[in-house]
Amino acid sequence: MKNSIRINDLSRSEFINNEYDLVILASGYEPRCTHIASLLSCTRVIDSMVFSYEESSLDPAQIENEKQLESYGFDRKLSFNHNEVKKVYQAIIEKLKFITVGSEPFKILIDYSSMSRNWYAAILNYLYNFFEHAVEITFVYSCAEYPLNSGFLDFELGDIKILPGCQGSSITKSKTAGIFMLGFDKVGPLSFHNLLEPNLTYGMLSAPGSLPNYEQQARDINGQFIQHQLNNGKNLLCSPIFSVSQTFENLCQLIRPIKEHYNISIVQFGPKPHLLASTLAGIYFKNVSCIYSEYKRSKFHDVRASGELVITSIIINHNKSKT
């Protein structure tokens, strides 16, 4: 039997009024990392953890954000490197090992606004593939006001990584397919396409996005890729940033018809709600891998919350196998 997964988009009021057995936050240098915590009532939270970036532990902005989180009652801090996976698994296993089976799913809230994708992918992989009880995970993303005029788009691509739980199948099929989650990176998708040389290529763009001109800006930045690798846009899908459930379903519609004959790689650029949807697809489908390149920036940027939220409920019931 297959594990079942149900994904729904939630309203702000549903998120705020729910009660949570465990809240997992991430503290970094971005001011927006405290926004979700400021909306939560500690009376509705039984337990919590704050994942903190080890490599920026001395950064004044991160120190200030951690003090702010402590003032809201979230003071159980664990420090990890942004690539750390093993310690994240250990932390979540330790926190959940005494959970008893109940009629209701265990309820977890994860603020992934400033969280390393390795961290939330590891959590999802454990909860989907190894946790023994039904679980409802509310993922919350705080949209940002990006400082686009301050060199925010100036970065270099780093090492190529594969997300935990999204390694794909060891069985090699005769063809390969690439699904490119597109954002504001002009060079990255072209570089990955040259590396993978897929037989079939699709792209996905956020539309509408978190900014009024997001779609047009993303189309302009990715114009060459859309023209030459996506058949002048015929292989490009648009999916709203505010619906992880719809984005996941759009990915499923791309993957299901080809998964028997193609090894599929999802290349992760684009906004975090799209990355969450693609990570779910990588965990759910056994022959889908999720790959990405780390960004190398010369300086930190002042990324503040815009006030808009993307809220997603993921309900997992366990039967131990993958699609």
PDB file of C-alpha atoms in Angstrom:
ATOM      1  CA  MET A   1       0.000   0.000   0.000  1.00  0.00           C
ATOM      2  CA  LYS A   2       1.120   3.539  -0.702  1.00  0.00           C
ATOM      3  CA  ASN A   3       1.575   6.339   1.762  1.00  0.00           C
ATOM      4  CA  SER A   4      -1.200   8.853   1.321  1.00  0.00           C
ATOM      5  CA  ILE A   5      -0.524  12.571   1.163  1.00  0.00           C
ATOM      6  CA  ARG A   6      -3.133  15.319   1.046  1.00  0.00           C
ATOM      7  CA  ILE A   7      -2.170  18.937   0.361  1.00  0.00           C
ATOM      8  CA  ASN A   8      -4.456  21.893   0.985  1.00  0.00           C
ATOM      9  CA  ASP A   9      -4.034  25.660   0.984  1.00  0.00           C
ATOM     10  CA  LEU A  10      -5.059  27.330   4.253  1.00  0.00           C
ATOM     11  CA  SER A  11      -6.240  30.811   5.155  1.00  0.00           C
ATOM     12  CA  ARG A  12      -4.463  33.134   7.576  1.00  0.00           C
ATOM     13  CA  SER A  13      -7.219  32.682  10.164  1.00  0.00           C
ATOM     14  CA  GLU A  14      -6.974  28.879   9.995  1.00  0.00           C
ATOM     15  CA  PHE A  15      -3.207  29.079  10.554  1.00  0.00           C
ATOM     16  CA  ILE A  16      -3.479  31.520  13.473  1.00  0.00           C
ATOM     17  CA  ASN A  17      -6.381  29.750  15.213  1.00  0.00           C
ATOM     18  CA  ASN A  18      -4.977  26.219  14.962  1.00  0.00           C
ATOM     19  CA  GLU A  19      -3.171  24.531  17.838  1.00  0.00           C
ATOM     20  CA  TYR A  20       0.205  22.865  17.269  1.00  0.00           C
ATOM     21  CA  ASP A  21       1.980  20.020  19.037  1.00  0.00           C
ATOM     22  CA  LEU A  22       5.337  21.212  17.668  1.00  0.00           C
ATOM     23  CA  VAL A  23       6.480  24.454  16.006  1.00  0.00           C
ATOM     24  CA  ILE A  24       9.792  24.552  14.106  1.00  0.00           C
ATOM     25  CA  LEU A  25      11.220  27.961  13.235  1.00  0.00           C
ATOM     26  CA  ALA A  26      14.459  29.078  11.568  1.00  0.00           C
ATOM     27  CA  SER A  27      16.522  32.018  12.718  1.00  0.00           C
ATOM     28  CA  GLY A  28      18.907  33.751  10.317  1.00  0.00           C
ATOM     29  CA  TYR A  29      19.961  37.219   9.249  1.00  0.00           C
ATOM     30  CA  GLU A  30      16.690  38.064   7.451  1.00  0.00           C
ATOM     31  CA  PRO A  31      14.337  40.268   9.501  1.00  0.00           C
ATOM     32  CA  ARG A  32      11.355  38.333   8.109  1.00  0.00           C
ATOM     33  CA  CYS A  33      12.386  35.178  10.009  1.00  0.00           C
ATOM     34  CA  THR A  34      10.592  36.512  13.127  1.00  0.00           C
ATOM     35  CA  HIS A  35       7.334  37.482  11.391  1.00  0.00           C
ATOM     36  CA  ILE A  36       5.493  34.146  11.702  1.00  0.00           C
ATOM     37  CA  ALA A  37       6.512  33.818  15.365  1.00  0.00           C
ATOM     38  CA  SER A  38       5.018  37.241  16.037  1.00  0.00           C
ATOM     39  CA  LEU A  39       1.636  35.984  14.783  1.00  0.00           C
ATOM     40  CA  LEU A  40       1.573  32.852  16.947  1.00  0.00           C
ATOM     41  CA  SER A  41       0.114  32.599  20.423  1.00  0.00           C
ATOM     42  CA  CYS A  42       2.247  30.479  22.760  1.00  0.00           C
ATOM     43  CA  THR A  43      -0.934  29.229  24.395  1.00  0.00           C
ATOM     44  CA  ARG A  44      -1.627  27.337  21.145  1.00  0.00           C
ATOM     45  CA  VAL A  45       1.863  25.818  20.977  1.00  0.00           C
ATOM     46  CA  ILE A  46       2.832  22.779  23.075  1.00  0.00           C
ATOM     47  CA  ASP A  47       6.486  22.486  22.074  1.00  0.00           C
ATOM     48  CA  SER A  48       8.940  24.278  19.770  1.00  0.00           C
ATOM     49  CA  MET A  49      12.411  24.273  18.238  1.00  0.00           C
ATOM     50  CA  VAL A  50      14.396  27.080  16.611  1.00  0.00           C
ATOM     51  CA  PHE A  51      16.948  26.021  13.997  1.00  0.00           C
ATOM     52  CA  SER A  52      19.756  28.563  13.825  1.00  0.00           C
ATOM     53  CA  TYR A  53      22.477  29.007  11.193  1.00  0.00           C
ATOM     54  CA  GLU A  54      25.832  28.000  12.648  1.00  0.00           C
ATOM     55  CA  GLU A  55      27.852  29.862  10.020  1.00  0.00           C
ATOM     56  CA  SER A  56      26.267  33.245  10.796  1.00  0.00           C
ATOM     57  CA  SER A  57      25.974  32.808  14.562  1.00  0.00           C
ATOM     58  CA  LEU A  58      28.014  35.978  15.202  1.00  0.00           C
ATOM     59  CA  ASP A  59      26.083  38.125  12.737  1.00  0.00           C
ATOM     60  CA  PRO A  60      24.411  41.008  14.653  1.00  0.00           C
ATOM     61  CA  ALA A  61      21.183  40.656  12.657  1.00  0.00           C
ATOM     62  CA  GLN A  62      20.869  36.967  13.497  1.00  0.00           C
ATOM     63  CA  ILE A  63      21.631  37.599  17.167  1.00  0.00           C
ATOM     64  CA  GLU A  64      18.912  40.268  17.246  1.00  0.00           C
ATOM     65  CA  ASN A  65      16.412  37.941  15.530  1.00  0.00           C
ATOM     66  CA  GLU A  66      17.112  35.204  18.059  1.00  0.00           C
ATOM     67  CA  LYS A  67      16.481  37.643  20.900  1.00  0.00           C
ATOM     68  CA  GLN A  68      13.206  38.593  19.232  1.00  0.00           C
ATOM     69  CA  LEU A  69      12.166  34.942  18.941  1.00  0.00           C
ATOM     70  CA  GLU A  70      13.029  34.413  22.612  1.00  0.00           C
ATOM     71  CA  SER A  71      10.774  37.337  23.520  1.00  0.00           C
ATOM     72  CA  TYR A  72       7.910  35.492  21.810  1.00  0.00           C
ATOM     73  CA  GLY A  73       8.641  32.373  23.878  1.00  0.00           C
ATOM     74  CA  PHE A  74      10.644  30.435  21.256  1.00  0.00           C
ATOM     75  CA  ASP A  75      13.961  29.889  23.024  1.00  0.00           C
ATOM     76  CA  ARG A  76      14.868  26.223  22.353  1.00  0.00           C
ATOM     77  CA  LYS A  77      17.675  26.862  19.860  1.00  0.00           C
ATOM     78  CA  LEU A  78      19.636  24.268  17.872  1.00  0.00           C
ATOM     79  CA  SER A  79      22.527  25.428  15.652  1.00  0.00           C
ATOM     80  CA  PHE A  80      23.258  23.719  12.338  1.00  0.00           C
ATOM     81  CA  ASN A  81      25.237  24.375   9.200  1.00  0.00           C
ATOM     82  CA  HIS A  82      22.874  25.114   6.299  1.00  0.00           C
ATOM     83  CA  ASN A  83      23.927  21.815   4.650  1.00  0.00           C
ATOM     84  CA  GLU A  84      23.450  19.754   7.813  1.00  0.00           C
ATOM     85  CA  VAL A  85      21.083  16.818   7.456  1.00  0.00           C
ATOM     86  CA  LYS A  86      22.167  14.168   9.983  1.00  0.00           C
ATOM     87  CA  LYS A  87      21.729  16.453  13.017  1.00  0.00           C
ATOM     88  CA  VAL A  88      18.337  17.604  11.726  1.00  0.00           C
ATOM     89  CA  TYR A  89      17.214  13.980  11.517  1.00  0.00           C
ATOM     90  CA  GLN A  90      18.543  13.392  15.029  1.00  0.00           C
ATOM     91  CA  ALA A  91      16.723  16.450  16.385  1.00  0.00           C
ATOM     92  CA  ILE A  92      13.352  15.533  14.887  1.00  0.00           C
ATOM     93  CA  ILE A  93      13.686  11.853  15.894  1.00  0.00           C
ATOM     94  CA  GLU A  94      14.560  12.833  19.461  1.00  0.00           C
ATOM     95  CA  LYS A  95      11.632  15.243  19.635  1.00  0.00           C
ATOM     96  CA  LEU A  96       9.088  12.742  18.292  1.00  0.00           C
ATOM     97  CA  LYS A  97      10.274   9.434  19.798  1.00  0.00           C
ATOM     98  CA  PHE A  98       7.799   9.461  22.682  1.00  0.00           C
ATOM     99  CA  ILE A  99       4.732  10.309  20.581  1.00  0.00           C
ATOM    100  CA  THR A 100       1.894   7.862  21.200  1.00  0.00           C
ATOM    101  CA  VAL A 101      -0.653   6.794  18.633  1.00  0.00           C
ATOM    102  CA  GLY A 102      -3.835   8.848  18.779  1.00  0.00           C
ATOM    103  CA  SER A 103      -6.979   9.295  16.747  1.00  0.00           C
ATOM    104  CA  GLU A 104      -5.862  12.749  15.592  1.00  0.00           C
ATOM    105  CA  PRO A 105      -2.738  13.489  13.497  1.00  0.00           C
ATOM    106  CA  PHE A 106       0.261  14.943  15.302  1.00  0.00           C
ATOM    107  CA  LYS A 107       0.273  18.629  14.333  1.00  0.00           C
ATOM    108  CA  ILE A 108       3.496  20.371  13.326  1.00  0.00           C
ATOM    109  CA  LEU A 109       4.005  23.911  12.088  1.00  0.00           C
ATOM    110  CA  ILE A 110       7.127  24.766  10.058  1.00  0.00           C
ATOM    111  CA  ASP A 111       8.073  28.328   9.148  1.00  0.00           C
ATOM    112  CA  TYR A 112      10.291  27.792   6.099  1.00  0.00           C
ATOM    113  CA  SER A 113      10.576  31.463   5.108  1.00  0.00           C
ATOM    114  CA  SER A 114      14.277  31.615   6.037  1.00  0.00           C
ATOM    115  CA  MET A 115      14.904  27.897   6.461  1.00  0.00           C
ATOM    116  CA  SER A 116      17.519  25.907   4.550  1.00  0.00           C
ATOM    117  CA  ARG A 117      15.852  23.624   2.005  1.00  0.00           C
ATOM    118  CA  ASN A 118      18.036  20.789   3.329  1.00  0.00           C
ATOM    119  CA  TRP A 119      16.437  21.175   6.751  1.00  0.00           C
ATOM    120  CA  TYR A 120      12.798  21.109   5.697  1.00  0.00           C
ATOM    121  CA  ALA A 121      13.444  18.413   3.068  1.00  0.00           C
ATOM    122  CA  ALA A 122      15.029  16.221   5.773  1.00  0.00           C
ATOM    123  CA  ILE A 123      12.042  16.800   8.066  1.00  0.00           C
ATOM    124  CA  LEU A 124       9.590  15.957   5.275  1.00  0.00           C
ATOM    125  CA  ASN A 125      11.550  12.865   4.284  1.00  0.00           C
ATOM    126  CA  TYR A 126      11.516  11.568   7.848  1.00  0.00           C
ATOM    127  CA  LEU A 127       7.829  12.301   8.394  1.00  0.00           C
ATOM    128  CA  TYR A 128       6.791  10.763   5.072  1.00  0.00           C
ATOM    129  CA  ASN A 129       9.024   7.696   4.989  1.00  0.00           C
ATOM    130  CA  PHE A 130       9.845   6.819   8.601  1.00  0.00           C
ATOM    131  CA  PHE A 131       7.486   8.406  11.154  1.00  0.00           C
ATOM    132  CA  GLU A 132       4.928   5.816  12.260  1.00  0.00           C
ATOM    133  CA  HIS A 133       1.939   8.039  12.976  1.00  0.00           C
ATOM    134  CA  ALA A 134      -0.407  10.251  11.022  1.00  0.00           C
ATOM    135  CA  VAL A 135       0.891  13.799  10.895  1.00  0.00           C
ATOM    136  CA  GLU A 136      -0.452  17.153   9.728  1.00  0.00           C
ATOM    137  CA  ILE A 137       2.273  19.635   8.806  1.00  0.00           C
ATOM    138  CA  THR A 138       1.400  23.286   8.309  1.00  0.00           C
ATOM    139  CA  PHE A 139       4.079  24.976   6.227  1.00  0.00           C
ATOM    140  CA  VAL A 140       4.049  28.779   6.396  1.00  0.00           C
ATOM    141  CA  TYR A 141       6.002  31.070   4.099  1.00  0.00           C
ATOM    142  CA  SER A 142       6.289  34.791   4.730  1.00  0.00           C
ATOM    143  CA  CYS A 143       6.523  36.640   1.418  1.00  0.00           C
ATOM    144  CA  ALA A 144       9.281  39.217   1.283  1.00  0.00           C
ATOM    145  CA  GLU A 145      10.098  42.704   0.167  1.00  0.00           C
ATOM    146  CA  TYR A 146      13.287  41.960  -1.758  1.00  0.00           C
ATOM    147  CA  PRO A 147      15.914  44.694  -2.095  1.00  0.00           C
ATOM    148  CA  LEU A 148      16.222  44.169  -5.865  1.00  0.00           C
ATOM    149  CA  ASN A 149      18.198  47.388  -6.347  1.00  0.00           C
ATOM    150  CA  SER A 150      20.913  46.589  -3.821  1.00  0.00           C
ATOM    151  CA  GLY A 151      22.729  43.830  -5.688  1.00  0.00           C
ATOM    152  CA  PHE A 152      20.298  41.163  -4.476  1.00  0.00           C
ATOM    153  CA  LEU A 153      20.431  39.455  -7.867  1.00  0.00           C
ATOM    154  CA  ASP A 154      24.239  39.457  -7.898  1.00  0.00           C
ATOM    155  CA  PHE A 155      25.356  35.962  -6.952  1.00  0.00           C
ATOM    156  CA  GLU A 156      27.446  33.050  -8.143  1.00  0.00           C
ATOM    157  CA  LEU A 157      26.393  29.431  -8.493  1.00  0.00           C
ATOM    158  CA  GLY A 158      28.031  27.013  -6.106  1.00  0.00           C
ATOM    159  CA  ASP A 159      28.207  23.247  -5.808  1.00  0.00           C
ATOM    160  CA  ILE A 160      25.435  21.049  -7.192  1.00  0.00           C
ATOM    161  CA  LYS A 161      23.430  19.337  -4.446  1.00  0.00           C
ATOM    162  CA  ILE A 162      20.694  16.709  -4.186  1.00  0.00           C
ATOM    163  CA  LEU A 163      17.994  17.157  -1.558  1.00  0.00           C
ATOM    164  CA  PRO A 164      17.639  14.494   1.173  1.00  0.00           C
ATOM    165  CA  GLY A 165      14.848  12.077   0.329  1.00  0.00           C
ATOM    166  CA  CYS A 166      14.835  13.255  -3.293  1.00  0.00           C
ATOM    167  CA  GLN A 167      17.691  11.196  -4.745  1.00  0.00           C
ATOM    168  CA  GLY A 168      15.548   9.506  -7.390  1.00  0.00           C
ATOM    169  CA  SER A 169      15.750   5.865  -8.447  1.00  0.00           C
ATOM    170  CA  SER A 170      18.899   3.783  -8.861  1.00  0.00           C
ATOM    171  CA  ILE A 171      17.245   2.130 -11.893  1.00  0.00           C
ATOM    172  CA  THR A 172      18.411   3.842 -15.060  1.00  0.00           C
ATOM    173  CA  LYS A 173      15.734   4.375 -17.683  1.00  0.00           C
ATOM    174  CA  SER A 174      16.350   4.959 -21.362  1.00  0.00           C
ATOM    175  CA  LYS A 175      15.425   8.648 -21.311  1.00  0.00           C
ATOM    176  CA  THR A 176      15.814  11.647 -19.023  1.00  0.00           C
ATOM    177  CA  ALA A 177      13.494  14.577 -18.362  1.00  0.00           C
ATOM    178  CA  GLY A 178      14.180  17.899 -16.663  1.00  0.00           C
ATOM    179  CA  ILE A 179      11.603  20.079 -14.944  1.00  0.00           C
ATOM    180  CA  PHE A 180      13.026  23.533 -14.265  1.00  0.00           C
ATOM    181  CA  MET A 181      11.472  25.655 -11.507  1.00  0.00           C
ATOM    182  CA  LEU A 182      12.348  29.110 -12.809  1.00  0.00           C
ATOM    183  CA  GLY A 183      13.035  32.266 -10.814  1.00  0.00           C
ATOM    184  CA  PHE A 184      15.361  35.246 -11.160  1.00  0.00           C
ATOM    185  CA  ASP A 185      18.466  33.307 -12.190  1.00  0.00           C
ATOM    186  CA  LYS A 186      19.452  33.800 -15.830  1.00  0.00           C
ATOM    187  CA  VAL A 187      22.500  31.534 -15.957  1.00  0.00           C
ATOM    188  CA  GLY A 188      21.573  28.656 -13.625  1.00  0.00           C
ATOM    189  CA  PRO A 189      18.888  26.918 -15.719  1.00  0.00           C
ATOM    190  CA  LEU A 190      21.053  27.096 -18.843  1.00  0.00           C
ATOM    191  CA  SER A 191      24.013  25.628 -16.951  1.00  0.00           C
ATOM    192  CA  PHE A 192      21.952  22.770 -15.534  1.00  0.00           C
ATOM    193  CA  HIS A 193      20.390  22.046 -18.920  1.00  0.00           C
ATOM    194  CA  ASN A 194      23.835  21.754 -20.494  1.00  0.00           C
ATOM    195  CA  LEU A 195      24.867  19.442 -17.653  1.00  0.00           C
ATOM    196  CA  LEU A 196      21.805  17.174 -17.756  1.00  0.00           C
ATOM    197  CA  GLU A 197      21.128  17.220 -21.513  1.00  0.00           C
ATOM    198  CA  PRO A 198      17.565  15.950 -20.942  1.00  0.00           C
ATOM    199  CA  ASN A 199      15.553  14.354 -23.741  1.00  0.00           C
ATOM    200  CA  LEU A 200      12.488  16.242 -22.545  1.00  0.00           C
ATOM    201  CA  THR A 201      12.377  19.650 -20.841  1.00  0.00           C
ATOM    202  CA  TYR A 202       9.598  21.475 -19.000  1.00  0.00           C
ATOM    203  CA  GLY A 203       9.654  24.743 -17.090  1.00  0.00           C
ATOM    204  CA  MET A 204       7.477  26.226 -14.365  1.00  0.00           C
ATOM    205  CA  LEU A 205       7.130  29.894 -13.526  1.00  0.00           C
ATOM    206  CA  SER A 206       5.363  31.634 -10.652  1.00  0.00           C
ATOM    207  CA  ALA A 207       2.325  33.487 -11.990  1.00  0.00           C
ATOM    208  CA  PRO A 208       0.973  35.339 -10.240  1.00  0.00           C
ATOM    209  CA  GLY A 209       4.039  35.902  -8.093  1.00  0.00           C
ATOM    210  CA  SER A 210       4.611  37.748  -4.853  1.00  0.00           C
ATOM    211  CA  LEU A 211       5.203  41.058  -6.676  1.00  0.00           C
ATOM    212  CA  PRO A 212       2.910  42.818  -9.199  1.00  0.00           C
ATOM    213  CA  ASN A 213       5.514  42.549 -11.978  1.00  0.00           C
ATOM    214  CA  TYR A 214       7.000  39.216 -10.885  1.00  0.00           C
ATOM    215  CA  GLU A 215       5.848  37.163 -13.880  1.00  0.00           C
ATOM    216  CA  GLN A 216       7.106  39.605 -16.500  1.00  0.00           C
ATOM    217  CA  GLN A 217      10.421  40.066 -14.727  1.00  0.00           C
ATOM    218  CA  ALA A 218      10.910  36.292 -14.482  1.00  0.00           C
ATOM    219  CA  ARG A 219       9.984  35.868 -18.159  1.00  0.00           C
ATOM    220  CA  ASP A 220      12.489  38.549 -19.155  1.00  0.00           C
ATOM    221  CA  ILE A 221      15.289  37.003 -17.089  1.00  0.00           C
ATOM    222  CA  ASN A 222      14.572  33.503 -18.440  1.00  0.00           C
ATOM    223  CA  GLY A 223      13.774  34.631 -21.983  1.00  0.00           C
ATOM    224  CA  GLN A 224      16.626  32.775 -23.656  1.00  0.00           C
ATOM    225  CA  PHE A 225      15.884  29.550 -21.762  1.00  0.00           C
ATOM    226  CA  ILE A 226      12.158  29.776 -22.542  1.00  0.00           C
ATOM    227  CA  GLN A 227      12.837  30.361 -26.231  1.00  0.00           C
ATOM    228  CA  HIS A 228      15.456  27.699 -26.845  1.00  0.00           C
ATOM    229  CA  GLN A 229      14.865  24.985 -24.216  1.00  0.00           C
ATOM    230  CA  LEU A 230      11.101  25.302 -23.662  1.00  0.00           C
ATOM    231  CA  ASN A 231      10.018  25.401 -27.288  1.00  0.00           C
ATOM    232  CA  ASN A 232       9.332  29.137 -27.229  1.00  0.00           C
ATOM    233  CA  GLY A 233       7.132  28.745 -24.159  1.00  0.00           C
ATOM    234  CA  LYS A 234       5.074  25.743 -25.298  1.00  0.00           C
ATOM    235  CA  ASN A 235       6.665  23.621 -22.541  1.00  0.00           C
ATOM    236  CA  LEU A 236       6.293  26.339 -19.899  1.00  0.00           C
ATOM    237  CA  LEU A 237       3.633  26.098 -17.190  1.00  0.00           C
ATOM    238  CA  CYS A 238       2.580  28.908 -14.864  1.00  0.00           C
ATOM    239  CA  SER A 239       1.518  28.213 -11.298  1.00  0.00           C
ATOM    240  CA  PRO A 240       0.595  30.661  -8.530  1.00  0.00           C
ATOM    241  CA  ILE A 241       3.025  31.260  -5.683  1.00  0.00           C
ATOM    242  CA  PHE A 242       0.111  31.298  -3.230  1.00  0.00           C
ATOM    243  CA  SER A 243      -1.012  27.701  -3.915  1.00  0.00           C
ATOM    244  CA  VAL A 244       1.433  24.901  -3.141  1.00  0.00           C
ATOM    245  CA  SER A 245      -1.388  22.400  -3.682  1.00  0.00           C
ATOM    246  CA  GLN A 246      -1.974  23.576  -7.252  1.00  0.00           C
ATOM    247  CA  THR A 247       1.752  23.671  -8.006  1.00  0.00           C
ATOM    248  CA  PHE A 248       2.145  20.119  -6.675  1.00  0.00           C
ATOM    249  CA  GLU A 249      -0.790  18.963  -8.806  1.00  0.00           C
ATOM    250  CA  ASN A 250       0.697  20.657 -11.880  1.00  0.00           C
ATOM    251  CA  LEU A 251       3.962  18.808 -11.250  1.00  0.00           C
ATOM    252  CA  CYS A 252       2.089  15.521 -10.852  1.00  0.00           C
ATOM    253  CA  GLN A 253       0.415  16.081 -14.217  1.00  0.00           C
ATOM    254  CA  LEU A 254       3.852  16.455 -15.797  1.00  0.00           C
ATOM    255  CA  ILE A 255       5.414  13.502 -13.970  1.00  0.00           C
ATOM    256  CA  ARG A 256       2.743  10.784 -14.107  1.00  0.00           C
ATOM    257  CA  PRO A 257       2.607  10.320 -17.920  1.00  0.00           C
ATOM    258  CA  ILE A 258       6.392  10.005 -18.245  1.00  0.00           C
ATOM    259  CA  LYS A 259       7.620   8.409 -15.015  1.00  0.00           C
ATOM    260  CA  GLU A 260       7.648   4.848 -16.375  1.00  0.00           C
ATOM    261  CA  HIS A 261      10.054   5.715 -19.194  1.00  0.00           C
ATOM    262  CA  TYR A 262      12.076   8.684 -17.909  1.00  0.00           C
ATOM    263  CA  ASN A 263      14.420   9.406 -15.044  1.00  0.00           C
ATOM    264  CA  ILE A 264      13.167  12.815 -13.949  1.00  0.00           C
ATOM    265  CA  SER A 265      15.178  15.635 -12.386  1.00  0.00           C
ATOM    266  CA  ILE A 266      13.521  18.713 -10.911  1.00  0.00           C
ATOM    267  CA  VAL A 267      15.949  21.622 -10.982  1.00  0.00           C
ATOM    268  CA  GLN A 268      15.145  24.012  -8.153  1.00  0.00           C
ATOM    269  CA  PHE A 269      15.251  27.711  -8.819  1.00  0.00           C
ATOM    270  CA  GLY A 270      12.235  29.957  -8.235  1.00  0.00           C
ATOM    271  CA  PRO A 271      10.297  30.949  -5.085  1.00  0.00           C
ATOM    272  CA  LYS A 272      10.223  28.771  -1.974  1.00  0.00           C
ATOM    273  CA  PRO A 273       6.540  27.692  -2.258  1.00  0.00           C
ATOM    274  CA  HIS A 274       7.406  26.235  -5.681  1.00  0.00           C
ATOM    275  CA  LEU A 275      10.475  24.583  -4.177  1.00  0.00           C
ATOM    276  CA  LEU A 276       8.340  23.067  -1.411  1.00  0.00           C
ATOM    277  CA  ALA A 277       5.934  21.633  -4.016  1.00  0.00           C
ATOM    278  CA  SER A 278       8.826  20.179  -6.026  1.00  0.00           C
ATOM    279  CA  THR A 279      10.430  18.730  -2.880  1.00  0.00           C
ATOM    280  CA  LEU A 280       7.140  16.990  -2.096  1.00  0.00           C
ATOM    281  CA  ALA A 281       7.131  15.587  -5.638  1.00  0.00           C
ATOM    282  CA  GLY A 282      10.707  14.365  -5.203  1.00  0.00           C
ATOM    283  CA  ILE A 283       9.809  12.568  -1.975  1.00  0.00           C
ATOM    284  CA  TYR A 284       6.520  11.188  -3.306  1.00  0.00           C
ATOM    285  CA  PHE A 285       7.722   9.804  -6.660  1.00  0.00           C
ATOM    286  CA  LYS A 286      10.516   7.247  -6.394  1.00  0.00           C
ATOM    287  CA  ASN A 287      12.243   8.074  -9.710  1.00  0.00           C
ATOM    288  CA  VAL A 288      12.223  11.880  -9.305  1.00  0.00           C
ATOM    289  CA  SER A 289      15.295  13.681  -7.978  1.00  0.00           C
ATOM    290  CA  CYS A 290      15.524  17.302  -6.819  1.00  0.00           C
ATOM    291  CA  ILE A 291      18.781  19.086  -7.531  1.00  0.00           C
ATOM    292  CA  TYR A 292      19.931  22.632  -6.946  1.00  0.00           C
ATOM    293  CA  SER A 293      22.970  24.862  -6.782  1.00  0.00           C
ATOM    294  CA  GLU A 294      23.892  26.853  -3.722  1.00  0.00           C
ATOM    295  CA  TYR A 295      24.077  30.610  -4.207  1.00  0.00           C
ATOM    296  CA  LYS A 296      27.214  32.423  -3.171  1.00  0.00           C
ATOM    297  CA  ARG A 297      26.564  36.049  -2.214  1.00  0.00           C
ATOM    298  CA  SER A 298      29.158  38.646  -1.296  1.00  0.00           C
ATOM    299  CA  LYS A 299      26.945  40.183   1.403  1.00  0.00           C
ATOM    300  CA  PHE A 300      23.777  39.679   3.434  1.00  0.00           C
ATOM    301  CA  HIS A 301      20.615  41.509   2.402  1.00  0.00           C
ATOM    302  CA  ASP A 302      17.839  43.119   4.420  1.00  0.00           C
ATOM    303  CA  VAL A 303      14.901  40.854   3.469  1.00  0.00           C
ATOM    304  CA  ARG A 304      11.753  41.969   5.279  1.00  0.00           C
ATOM    305  CA  ALA A 305       8.276  40.449   5.458  1.00  0.00           C
ATOM    306  CA  SER A 306       5.706  41.955   3.100  1.00  0.00           C
ATOM    307  CA  GLY A 307       2.819  40.735   5.266  1.00  0.00           C
ATOM    308  CA  GLU A 308       1.470  38.212   2.742  1.00  0.00           C
ATOM    309  CA  LEU A 309       1.600  34.532   3.665  1.00  0.00           C
ATOM    310  CA  VAL A 310       1.546  31.232   1.775  1.00  0.00           C
ATOM    311  CA  ILE A 311       0.073  28.580   4.070  1.00  0.00           C
ATOM    312  CA  THR A 312      -0.047  24.886   3.230  1.00  0.00           C
ATOM    313  CA  SER A 313      -1.444  21.883   5.084  1.00  0.00           C
ATOM    314  CA  ILE A 314       0.178  18.514   4.343  1.00  0.00           C
ATOM    315  CA  ILE A 315      -1.513  15.471   5.881  1.00  0.00           C
ATOM    316  CA  ILE A 316       0.444  12.196   5.738  1.00  0.00           C
ATOM    317  CA  ASN A 317      -0.913   8.763   6.586  1.00  0.00           C
ATOM    318  CA  HIS A 318       1.668   5.980   6.617  1.00  0.00           C
ATOM    319  CA  ASN A 319       1.822   2.723   4.720  1.00  0.00           C
ATOM    320  CA  LYS A 320       5.587   2.570   4.081  1.00  0.00           C
ATOM    321  CA  SER A 321       5.923   2.594   0.268  1.00  0.00           C
ATOM    322  CA  LYS A 322       6.435   5.101  -2.532  1.00  0.00           C
ATOM    323  CA  THR A 323       4.699   5.646  -5.844  1.00  0.00           C
TER     324      THR A 323
END
